[in-house]
XYZ file of C-alpha atoms in Angstrom:
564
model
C 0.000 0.000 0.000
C 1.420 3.566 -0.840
C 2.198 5.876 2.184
C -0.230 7.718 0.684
C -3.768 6.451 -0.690
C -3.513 9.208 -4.253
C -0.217 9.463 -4.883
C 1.126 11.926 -2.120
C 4.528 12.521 -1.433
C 6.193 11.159 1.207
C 8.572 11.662 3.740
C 11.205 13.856 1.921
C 14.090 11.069 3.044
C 11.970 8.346 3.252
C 13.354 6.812 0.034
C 15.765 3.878 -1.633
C 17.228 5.595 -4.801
C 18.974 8.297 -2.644
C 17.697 11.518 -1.654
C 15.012 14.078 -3.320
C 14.909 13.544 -6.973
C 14.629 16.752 -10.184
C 13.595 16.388 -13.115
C 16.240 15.947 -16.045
C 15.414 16.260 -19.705
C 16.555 17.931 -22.962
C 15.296 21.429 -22.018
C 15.062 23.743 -18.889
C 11.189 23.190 -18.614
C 10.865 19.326 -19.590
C 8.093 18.602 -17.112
C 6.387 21.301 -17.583
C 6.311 20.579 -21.460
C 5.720 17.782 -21.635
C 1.647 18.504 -22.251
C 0.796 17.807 -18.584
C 1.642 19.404 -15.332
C 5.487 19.765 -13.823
C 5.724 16.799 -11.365
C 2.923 14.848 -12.945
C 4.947 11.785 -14.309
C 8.228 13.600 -15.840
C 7.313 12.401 -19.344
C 6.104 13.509 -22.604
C 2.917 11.580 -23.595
C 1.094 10.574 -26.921
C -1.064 8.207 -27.716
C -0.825 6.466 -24.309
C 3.190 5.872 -24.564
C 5.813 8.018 -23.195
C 7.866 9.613 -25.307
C 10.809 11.987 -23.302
C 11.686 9.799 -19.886
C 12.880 12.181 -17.143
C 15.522 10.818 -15.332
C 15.919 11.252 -11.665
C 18.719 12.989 -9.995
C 20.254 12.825 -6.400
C 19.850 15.970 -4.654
C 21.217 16.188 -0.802
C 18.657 16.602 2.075
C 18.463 20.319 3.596
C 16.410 21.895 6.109
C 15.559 25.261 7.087
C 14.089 27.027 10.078
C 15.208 25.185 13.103
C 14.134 25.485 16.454
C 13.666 24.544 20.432
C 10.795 22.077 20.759
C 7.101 23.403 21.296
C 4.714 21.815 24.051
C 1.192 23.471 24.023
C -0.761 22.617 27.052
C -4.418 21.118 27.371
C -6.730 21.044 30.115
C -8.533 17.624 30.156
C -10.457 18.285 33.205
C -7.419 18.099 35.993
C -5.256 21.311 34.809
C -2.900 21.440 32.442
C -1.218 19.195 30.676
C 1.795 18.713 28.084
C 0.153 18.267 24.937
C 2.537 16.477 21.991
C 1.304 17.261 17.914
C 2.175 14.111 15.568
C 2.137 14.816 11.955
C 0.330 11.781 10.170
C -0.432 10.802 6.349
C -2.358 8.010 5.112
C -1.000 4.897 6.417
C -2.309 1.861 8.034
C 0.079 1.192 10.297
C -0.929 4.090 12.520
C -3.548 1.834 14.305
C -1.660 1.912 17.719
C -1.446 5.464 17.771
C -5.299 6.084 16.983
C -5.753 3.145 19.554
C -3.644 4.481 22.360
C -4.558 7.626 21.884
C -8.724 7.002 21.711
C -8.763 8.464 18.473
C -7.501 11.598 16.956
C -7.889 14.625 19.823
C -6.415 14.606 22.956
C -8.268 13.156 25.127
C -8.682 11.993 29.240
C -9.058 8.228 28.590
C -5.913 8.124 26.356
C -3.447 5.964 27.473
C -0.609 8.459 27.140
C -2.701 10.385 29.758
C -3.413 7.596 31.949
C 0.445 6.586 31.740
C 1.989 10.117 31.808
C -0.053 12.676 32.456
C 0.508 13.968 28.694
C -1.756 14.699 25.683
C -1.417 13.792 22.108
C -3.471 15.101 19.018
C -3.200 13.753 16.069
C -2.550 15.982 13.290
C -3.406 15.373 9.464
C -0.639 15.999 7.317
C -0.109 14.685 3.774
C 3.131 17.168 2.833
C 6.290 15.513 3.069
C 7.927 18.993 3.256
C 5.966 19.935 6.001
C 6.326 16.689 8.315
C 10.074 17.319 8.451
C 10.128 21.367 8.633
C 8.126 20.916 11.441
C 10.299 18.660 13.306
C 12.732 20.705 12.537
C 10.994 24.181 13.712
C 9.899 22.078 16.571
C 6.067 22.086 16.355
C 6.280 18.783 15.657
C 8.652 16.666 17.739
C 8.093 13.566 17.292
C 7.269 12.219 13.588
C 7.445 8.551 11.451
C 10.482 7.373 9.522
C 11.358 4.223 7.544
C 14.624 2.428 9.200
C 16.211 2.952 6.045
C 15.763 6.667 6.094
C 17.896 7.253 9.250
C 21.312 7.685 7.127
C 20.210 10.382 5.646
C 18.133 11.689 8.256
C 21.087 11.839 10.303
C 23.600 13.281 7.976
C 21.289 16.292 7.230
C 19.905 16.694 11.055
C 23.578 16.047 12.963
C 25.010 19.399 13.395
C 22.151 21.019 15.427
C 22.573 18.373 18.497
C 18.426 19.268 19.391
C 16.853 17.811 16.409
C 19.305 14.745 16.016
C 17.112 11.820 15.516
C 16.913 9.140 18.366
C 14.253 5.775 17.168
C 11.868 5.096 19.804
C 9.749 2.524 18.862
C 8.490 1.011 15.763
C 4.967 1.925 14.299
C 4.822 -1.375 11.520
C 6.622 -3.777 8.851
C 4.849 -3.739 5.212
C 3.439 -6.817 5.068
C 2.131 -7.089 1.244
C 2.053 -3.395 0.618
C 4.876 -3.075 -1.372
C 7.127 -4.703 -4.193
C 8.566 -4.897 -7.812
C 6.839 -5.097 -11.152
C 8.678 -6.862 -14.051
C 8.281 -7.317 -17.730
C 8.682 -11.289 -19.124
C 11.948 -9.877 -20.971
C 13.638 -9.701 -17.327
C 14.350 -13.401 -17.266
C 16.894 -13.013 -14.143
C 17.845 -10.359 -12.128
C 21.295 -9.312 -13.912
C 18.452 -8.149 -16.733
C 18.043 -5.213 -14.948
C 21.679 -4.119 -15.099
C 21.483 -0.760 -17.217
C 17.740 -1.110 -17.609
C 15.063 1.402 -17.011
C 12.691 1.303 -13.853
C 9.860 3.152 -11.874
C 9.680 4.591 -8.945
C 7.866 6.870 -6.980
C 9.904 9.718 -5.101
C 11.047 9.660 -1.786
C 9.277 6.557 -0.783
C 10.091 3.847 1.320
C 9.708 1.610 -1.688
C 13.155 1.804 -3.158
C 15.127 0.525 -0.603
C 13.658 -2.762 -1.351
C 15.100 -2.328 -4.770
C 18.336 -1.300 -4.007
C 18.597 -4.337 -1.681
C 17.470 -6.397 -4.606
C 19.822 -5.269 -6.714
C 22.338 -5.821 -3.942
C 21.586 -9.112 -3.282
C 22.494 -10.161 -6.967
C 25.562 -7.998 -7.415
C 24.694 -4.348 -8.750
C 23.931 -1.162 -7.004
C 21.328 1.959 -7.564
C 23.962 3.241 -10.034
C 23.600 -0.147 -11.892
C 20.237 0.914 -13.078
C 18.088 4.213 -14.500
C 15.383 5.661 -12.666
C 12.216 7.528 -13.831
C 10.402 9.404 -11.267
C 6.631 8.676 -11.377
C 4.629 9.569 -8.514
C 0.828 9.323 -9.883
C 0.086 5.594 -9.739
C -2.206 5.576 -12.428
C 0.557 7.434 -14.894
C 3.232 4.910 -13.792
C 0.736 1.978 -14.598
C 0.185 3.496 -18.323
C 4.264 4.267 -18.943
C 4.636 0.770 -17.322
C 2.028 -0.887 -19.592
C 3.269 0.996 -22.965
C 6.505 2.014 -22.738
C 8.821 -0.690 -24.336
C 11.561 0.388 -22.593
C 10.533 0.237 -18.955
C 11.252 -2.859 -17.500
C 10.793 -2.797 -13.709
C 7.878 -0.792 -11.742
C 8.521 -0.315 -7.734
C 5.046 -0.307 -6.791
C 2.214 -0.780 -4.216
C -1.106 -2.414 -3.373
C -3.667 -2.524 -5.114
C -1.210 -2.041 -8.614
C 1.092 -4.902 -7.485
C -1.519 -6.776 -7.920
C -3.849 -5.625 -10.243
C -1.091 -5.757 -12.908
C -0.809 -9.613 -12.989
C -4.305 -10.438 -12.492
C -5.674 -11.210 -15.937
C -8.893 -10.208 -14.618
C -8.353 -6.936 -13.856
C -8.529 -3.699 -15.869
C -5.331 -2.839 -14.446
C -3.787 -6.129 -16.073
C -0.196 -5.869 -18.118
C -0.076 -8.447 -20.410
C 3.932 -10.056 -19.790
C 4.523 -8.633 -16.745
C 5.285 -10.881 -13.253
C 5.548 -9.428 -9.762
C 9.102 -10.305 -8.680
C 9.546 -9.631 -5.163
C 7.182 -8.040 -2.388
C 7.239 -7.258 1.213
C 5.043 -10.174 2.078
C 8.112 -12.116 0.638
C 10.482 -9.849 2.355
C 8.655 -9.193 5.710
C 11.047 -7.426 7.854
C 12.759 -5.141 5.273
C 10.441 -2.058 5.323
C 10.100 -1.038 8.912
C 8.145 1.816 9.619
C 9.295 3.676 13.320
C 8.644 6.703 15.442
C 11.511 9.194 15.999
C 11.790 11.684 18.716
C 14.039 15.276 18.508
C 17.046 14.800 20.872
C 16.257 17.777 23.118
C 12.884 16.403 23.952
C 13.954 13.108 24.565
C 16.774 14.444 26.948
C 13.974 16.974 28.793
C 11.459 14.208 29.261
C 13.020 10.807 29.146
C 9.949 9.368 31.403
C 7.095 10.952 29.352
C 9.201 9.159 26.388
C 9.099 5.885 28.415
C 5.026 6.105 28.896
C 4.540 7.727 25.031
C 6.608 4.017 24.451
C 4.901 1.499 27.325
C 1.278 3.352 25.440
C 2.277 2.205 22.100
C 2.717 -1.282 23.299
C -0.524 -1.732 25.221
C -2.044 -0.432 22.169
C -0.764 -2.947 20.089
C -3.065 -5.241 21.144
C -6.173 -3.244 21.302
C -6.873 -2.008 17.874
C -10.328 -2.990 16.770
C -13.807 -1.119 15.727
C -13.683 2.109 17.549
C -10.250 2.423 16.151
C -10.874 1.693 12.704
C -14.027 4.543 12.750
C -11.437 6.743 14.573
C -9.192 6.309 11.883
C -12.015 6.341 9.180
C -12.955 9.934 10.322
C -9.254 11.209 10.625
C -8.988 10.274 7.140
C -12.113 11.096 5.474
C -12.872 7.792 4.361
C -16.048 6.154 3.688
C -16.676 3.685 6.123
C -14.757 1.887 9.390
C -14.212 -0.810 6.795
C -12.139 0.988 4.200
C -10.155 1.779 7.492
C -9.788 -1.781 8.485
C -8.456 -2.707 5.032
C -5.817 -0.226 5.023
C -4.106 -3.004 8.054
C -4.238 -5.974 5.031
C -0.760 -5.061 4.119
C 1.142 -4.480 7.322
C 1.786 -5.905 10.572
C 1.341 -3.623 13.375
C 4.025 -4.480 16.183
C 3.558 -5.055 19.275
C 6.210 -4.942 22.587
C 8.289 -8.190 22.079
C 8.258 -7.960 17.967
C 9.775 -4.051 18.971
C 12.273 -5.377 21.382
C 13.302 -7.730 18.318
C 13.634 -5.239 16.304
C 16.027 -3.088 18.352
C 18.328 -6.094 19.392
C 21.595 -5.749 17.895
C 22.016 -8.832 17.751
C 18.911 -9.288 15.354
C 20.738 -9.931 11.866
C 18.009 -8.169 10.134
C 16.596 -5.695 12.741
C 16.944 -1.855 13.204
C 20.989 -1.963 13.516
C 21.192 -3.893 9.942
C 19.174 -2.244 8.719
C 20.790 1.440 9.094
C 24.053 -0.048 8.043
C 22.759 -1.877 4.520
C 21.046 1.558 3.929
C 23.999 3.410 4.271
C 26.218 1.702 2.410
C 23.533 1.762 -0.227
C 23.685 5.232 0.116
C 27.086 6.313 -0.181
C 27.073 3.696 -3.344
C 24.629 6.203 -5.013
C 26.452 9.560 -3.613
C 23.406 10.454 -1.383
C 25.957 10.161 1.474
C 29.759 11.178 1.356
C 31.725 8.109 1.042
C 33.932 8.906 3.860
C 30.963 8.627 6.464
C 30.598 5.328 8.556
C 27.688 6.868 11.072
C 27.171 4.203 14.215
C 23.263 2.915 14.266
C 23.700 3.997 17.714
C 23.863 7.618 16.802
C 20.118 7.033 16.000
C 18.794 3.895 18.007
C 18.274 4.625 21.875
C 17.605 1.327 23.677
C 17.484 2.416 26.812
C 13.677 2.914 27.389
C 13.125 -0.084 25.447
C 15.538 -2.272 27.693
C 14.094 -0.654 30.527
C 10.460 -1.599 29.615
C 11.459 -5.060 29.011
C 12.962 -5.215 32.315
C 9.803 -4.641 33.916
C 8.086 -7.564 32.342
C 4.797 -6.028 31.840
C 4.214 -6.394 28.023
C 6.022 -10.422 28.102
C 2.943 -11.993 27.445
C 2.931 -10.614 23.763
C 3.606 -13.099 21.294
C 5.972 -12.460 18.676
C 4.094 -13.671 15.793
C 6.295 -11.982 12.542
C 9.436 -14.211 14.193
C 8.072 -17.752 12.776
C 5.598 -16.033 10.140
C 6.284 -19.118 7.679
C 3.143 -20.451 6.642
C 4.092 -24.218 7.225
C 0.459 -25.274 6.166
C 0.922 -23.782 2.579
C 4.341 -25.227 2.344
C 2.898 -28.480 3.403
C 0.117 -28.344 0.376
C 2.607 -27.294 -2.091
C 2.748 -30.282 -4.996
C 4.917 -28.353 -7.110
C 7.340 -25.735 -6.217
C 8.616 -25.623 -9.955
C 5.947 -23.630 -10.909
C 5.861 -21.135 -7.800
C 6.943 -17.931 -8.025
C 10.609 -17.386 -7.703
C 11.455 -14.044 -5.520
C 15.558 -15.115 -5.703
C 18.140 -16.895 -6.974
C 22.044 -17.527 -6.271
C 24.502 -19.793 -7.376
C 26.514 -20.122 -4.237
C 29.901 -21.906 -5.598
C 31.113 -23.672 -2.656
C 34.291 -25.590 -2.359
C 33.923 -28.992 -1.495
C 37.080 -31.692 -1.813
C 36.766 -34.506 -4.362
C 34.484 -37.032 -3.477
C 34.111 -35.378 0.177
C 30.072 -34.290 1.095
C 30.531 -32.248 3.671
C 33.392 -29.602 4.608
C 34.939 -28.427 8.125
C 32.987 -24.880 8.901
C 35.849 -24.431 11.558
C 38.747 -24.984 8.757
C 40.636 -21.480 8.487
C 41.850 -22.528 4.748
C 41.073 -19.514 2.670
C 38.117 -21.977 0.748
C 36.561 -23.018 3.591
C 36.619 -19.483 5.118
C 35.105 -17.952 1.809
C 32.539 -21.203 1.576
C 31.101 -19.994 5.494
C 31.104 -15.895 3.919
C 28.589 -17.268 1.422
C 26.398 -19.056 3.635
C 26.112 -16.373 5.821
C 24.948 -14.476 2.955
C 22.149 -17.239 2.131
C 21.266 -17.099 6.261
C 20.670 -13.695 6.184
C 18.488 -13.638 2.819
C 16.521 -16.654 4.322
C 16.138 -14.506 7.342
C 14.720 -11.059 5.507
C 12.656 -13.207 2.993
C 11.114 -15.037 6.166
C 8.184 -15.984 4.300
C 9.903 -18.023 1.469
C 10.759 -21.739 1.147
C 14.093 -22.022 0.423
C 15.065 -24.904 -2.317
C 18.650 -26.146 -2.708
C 19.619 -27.719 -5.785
C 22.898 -29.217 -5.577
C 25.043 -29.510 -9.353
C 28.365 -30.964 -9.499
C 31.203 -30.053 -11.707
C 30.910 -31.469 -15.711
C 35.017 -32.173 -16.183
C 34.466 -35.948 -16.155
C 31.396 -36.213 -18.615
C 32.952 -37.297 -21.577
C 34.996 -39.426 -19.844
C 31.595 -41.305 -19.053
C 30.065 -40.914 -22.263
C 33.316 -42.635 -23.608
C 32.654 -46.083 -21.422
C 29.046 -46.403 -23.110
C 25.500 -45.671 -22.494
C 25.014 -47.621 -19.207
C 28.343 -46.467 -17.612
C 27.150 -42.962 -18.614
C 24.056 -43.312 -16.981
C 24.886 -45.031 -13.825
C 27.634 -42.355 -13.579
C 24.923 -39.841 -13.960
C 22.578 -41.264 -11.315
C 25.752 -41.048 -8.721
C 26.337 -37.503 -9.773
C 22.540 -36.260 -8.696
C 22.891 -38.825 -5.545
C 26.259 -36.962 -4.390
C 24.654 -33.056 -5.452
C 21.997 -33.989 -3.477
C 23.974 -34.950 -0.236
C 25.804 -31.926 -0.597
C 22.830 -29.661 -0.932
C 22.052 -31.683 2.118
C 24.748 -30.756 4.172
C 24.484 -27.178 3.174
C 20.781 -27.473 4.483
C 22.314 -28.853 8.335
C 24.469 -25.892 8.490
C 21.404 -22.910 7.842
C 19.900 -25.030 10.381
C 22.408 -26.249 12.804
C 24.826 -23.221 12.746
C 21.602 -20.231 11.424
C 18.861 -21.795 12.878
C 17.203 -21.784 10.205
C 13.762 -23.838 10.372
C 14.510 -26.615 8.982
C 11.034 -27.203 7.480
C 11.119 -23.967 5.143
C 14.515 -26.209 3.119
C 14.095 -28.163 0.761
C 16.617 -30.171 -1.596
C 17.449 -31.602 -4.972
C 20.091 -33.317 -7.167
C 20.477 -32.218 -10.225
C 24.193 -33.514 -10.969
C 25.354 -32.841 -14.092
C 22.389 -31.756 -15.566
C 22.157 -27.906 -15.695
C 25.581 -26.587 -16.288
C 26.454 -22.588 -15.952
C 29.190 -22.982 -18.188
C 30.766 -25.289 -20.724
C 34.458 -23.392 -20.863
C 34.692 -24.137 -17.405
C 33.527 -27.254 -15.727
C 34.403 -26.241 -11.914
C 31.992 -23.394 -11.859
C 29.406 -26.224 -12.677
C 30.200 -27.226 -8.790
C 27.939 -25.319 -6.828
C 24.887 -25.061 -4.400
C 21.817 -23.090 -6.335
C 19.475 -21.435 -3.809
C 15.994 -20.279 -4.888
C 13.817 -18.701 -2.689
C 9.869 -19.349 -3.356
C 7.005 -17.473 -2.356
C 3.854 -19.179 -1.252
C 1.684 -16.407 -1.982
């Protein structure tokens, strides 16, 4: 689901392709040329197609006007209290605040009150602009920001200590929302290198991209970027414009697009990855301005300790609360905006923030910045500690206290075991990923020492760390290993006759298959991976990567299948 429900910009940093994008074309006013509106698609159109692509362009973060933070005061029937603003746009994954908070005004029976004798009022605010200007100028202290923002967030906010950004808590994951459009012609990954591909600006979105693309060896730089905010624009440049391959894109398009069915349909097109594939990537949490946090560390703790009873008290009134706040037609339309996310609760927060979570908030921040400084949206010299932004300390306390134990962490072990279970034929599932992992085994061995500090075993255990931590961010995924061996003694077999060949042949998928075995115990045994999201396959000799050279034939491939 977009961040916004009409194509409304976003957070300004709140992106995956770098920072703000302009418009680039042949002539000073391209955009506005074009025979539409500046900012309405950044292309030329005729006859349905586009004609001129504008290509985006990194710009670096700035912001003006900064100031001390601003506390109004309310009087909710006992004197005055602090009363906190919060900036929202149209997102589902607000439900905890509308829930803690009893809606969108400030309010007695809140449980920010009832914890810390504080006020909240939600405010409605669409403009990415104005969400961070007024964090900045104070009015608003206290905002929403994707995990992979906080790089640049940082880098622009550091050097006025007050507004620093510190993470409290986290609002969501997208859960469905999001993911990546392809045409037919993209028939693996390294297809995209050079390629053209849409995306909205400064949206969440693109991070998923860029970790796509970094998962199969290429970078933002590796690929072109069009700029297309307007969701019905980027479906018609998508649909008729040859050469756009890829479309970053949201609910319901990501859908819509490969549903025959649908009027929204794109004939040779596939959905490649999405965050119900990759669960945990896209992380949606609250950040506070340094200066308040410092000033009121406890009313922090209780705005926190709300959030997490909250978690697990969103239902009607909360959906009309959030119904009204957003001008929508019905409770309902509210309710559906939660399909594609997954609201978090105390112990999935706490998860989050451990550093020693390989894909929480701390890997996060560091993927995203190197990302970042890849594309020049960061100085390469820069190696900003997560811990400049992430604050544990009211979280650790919390936990210490026990209260919120009791809530299950249900996005840990989110693989659907039931629909891997009535799976008959994973060959025609949808692929998400795929890597040939070439690891060294000894002749005629089927296992290796993971302990071994030879420079092959040492690279072998680099790889399947790799392949842990992809199983780990696409937590939804079964995860097929297909064993090949290398092809330099095939004509030797062919040369001792038919049966020799094919009893030779038979070994060769019996001995992939143990291997592709053993790498299975390891992700389990050393990654604790669940075991029951693996499965293998021997395929010997029979799918080569590359005549010239038989040893790269001696590998592990890993595919990673969706069940949706």
């Amino acid at each position: 689901m977009k961040r916004a429900l009409i194509g409304i910009l976003i957070l300004v940093t709140a992106i995956g392709i770098g920072v703000t994008y302009k418009f680039m074309a042949g002539g000073a006013d391209a955009a506005g040329a074009a025979g539409g509106p500046a900012g309405s698609g950044g292309a030329s159109r005729q006859g349905g197609k586009a004609q001129d692509l504008v290509f985006a362009e990194i710009e670096p973060l700035t912001v003006s006007g900064v100031g001390g933070y601003q506390l109004s005061s309310v009087d909710l029937g006992d004197g005055p209290v602090p009363l906190i603003r919060i900036p929202l746009d149209t997102w589902g994954g607000y439900a905890a605040l509308f829930a803690a908070n009893g809606g969108a005004k400030a309010n007695k029976d809140s449980f920010f009150y009832t914890r810390g004798k504080f006020a909240v009022e939600l405010v409605r605010e669409e403009s990415a602009g104005e969400q961070l200007q007024g964090y900045a100028a104070g009015r608003w202290p206290i905002i929403w920001a994707p995990m992979d923002s906080l790089p640049l967030l940082y880098d622009a906010l550091k050097t006025d200590k007050r507004i620093a950004p510190k993470v409290l808590g986290l609002f969501d994951w997208s859960s469905g929302g999001d993911g990546i459009l392809v045409k037919n012609s993209i028939r693996r990954p390294a297809d995209l290198r050079d390629k053209i591909i849409l995306t909205s600006s400064n949206t969440p979105y693109s991070f998923m991209l860029l970790w796509y693309l970094s998962q199969n060896g290429m970078s933002g730089t590796d690929v072109k970027v069009v700029w297309v905010d307007d969701g019905e624009i980027a479906l018609d440049m998508f649909r008729n414009d040859s050469r756009i391959v890829a479309w970053v894109s949201w609910t319901p398009f990501i859908n819509e697009a490969v549903d025959p069915s649908s009027k929204n349909y794109v004939r040779d097109s596939r959905l490649l990855i999405s965050s119900r594939d990759a669960n945990q990537l896209i992380a949606d949490t609250y950040i506070v301005r340094t200066d308040l946090l410092q000033d009121k560390p406890e009313m922090m703790k209780a705005f926190v300790e709300s959030m997490a009873e909250a978690s697990q008290h969103i239902d009607t009134k909360t959906w009309s609360d959030m119904a009204d706040f957003y001008g929508l037609a019905s409770p309902g339309e509210a309710k559906s905006m939660l399909d594609d996310v997954h609201v978090a609760n105390f112990t999935e927060t706490a998860m989050f923030f451990d550093d020693a979570n390989p894909i929480g908030a701390y890997k996060i921040f560091v993927l995203a910045q190197e990302y970042y400084k890849q594309l020049g949206s960061l100085p390469s010299t820069v190696s900003y500690d997560p811990e400049r932004v992430i604050n544990t300390s009211i979280i650790d306390a919390i936990a210490a206290g026990k209260e919120f134990a009791g809530q299950k962490n249900l996005i840990a072990d989110s693989f659907n075991k039931k629909a891997a279970f009535d799976i008959g034929d994973l060959e025609n599932q949808r692929v998400v990923l795929s890597n040939d992992v070439q690891l060294f085994f000894d002749a005629q061995k089927l296992d290796f020492d993971p302990d071994s500090q030879t420079p092959e075993i040492k690279e072998n255990m680099k790889m399947l760390e790799k392949v842990a931590e992809q199983t780990e961010f696409l937590a939804t995924t079964i995860v097929k290993l297909v064993g090949h061996l290398d092809t330099a003694k095939v004509e030797e077999f062919r040369a001792k006759g038919n049966q020799a060949f094919i009893e030779a042949s038979a070994q060769a998928k019996l001995v992939s298959k143990k291997r592709a075995e053993f790498v299975k115990k390891m992700l389990v045994e050393r990654y604790k991976i669940d075991a029951d999201r693996i499965v293998t396959e021997g395929r010997g000799w029979d799918n080569p990567i590359d005549p010239e050279d038989p040893n790269k034939n001696r590998r592990v491939e890993v595919q990673f299948i969706s069940l949706e």
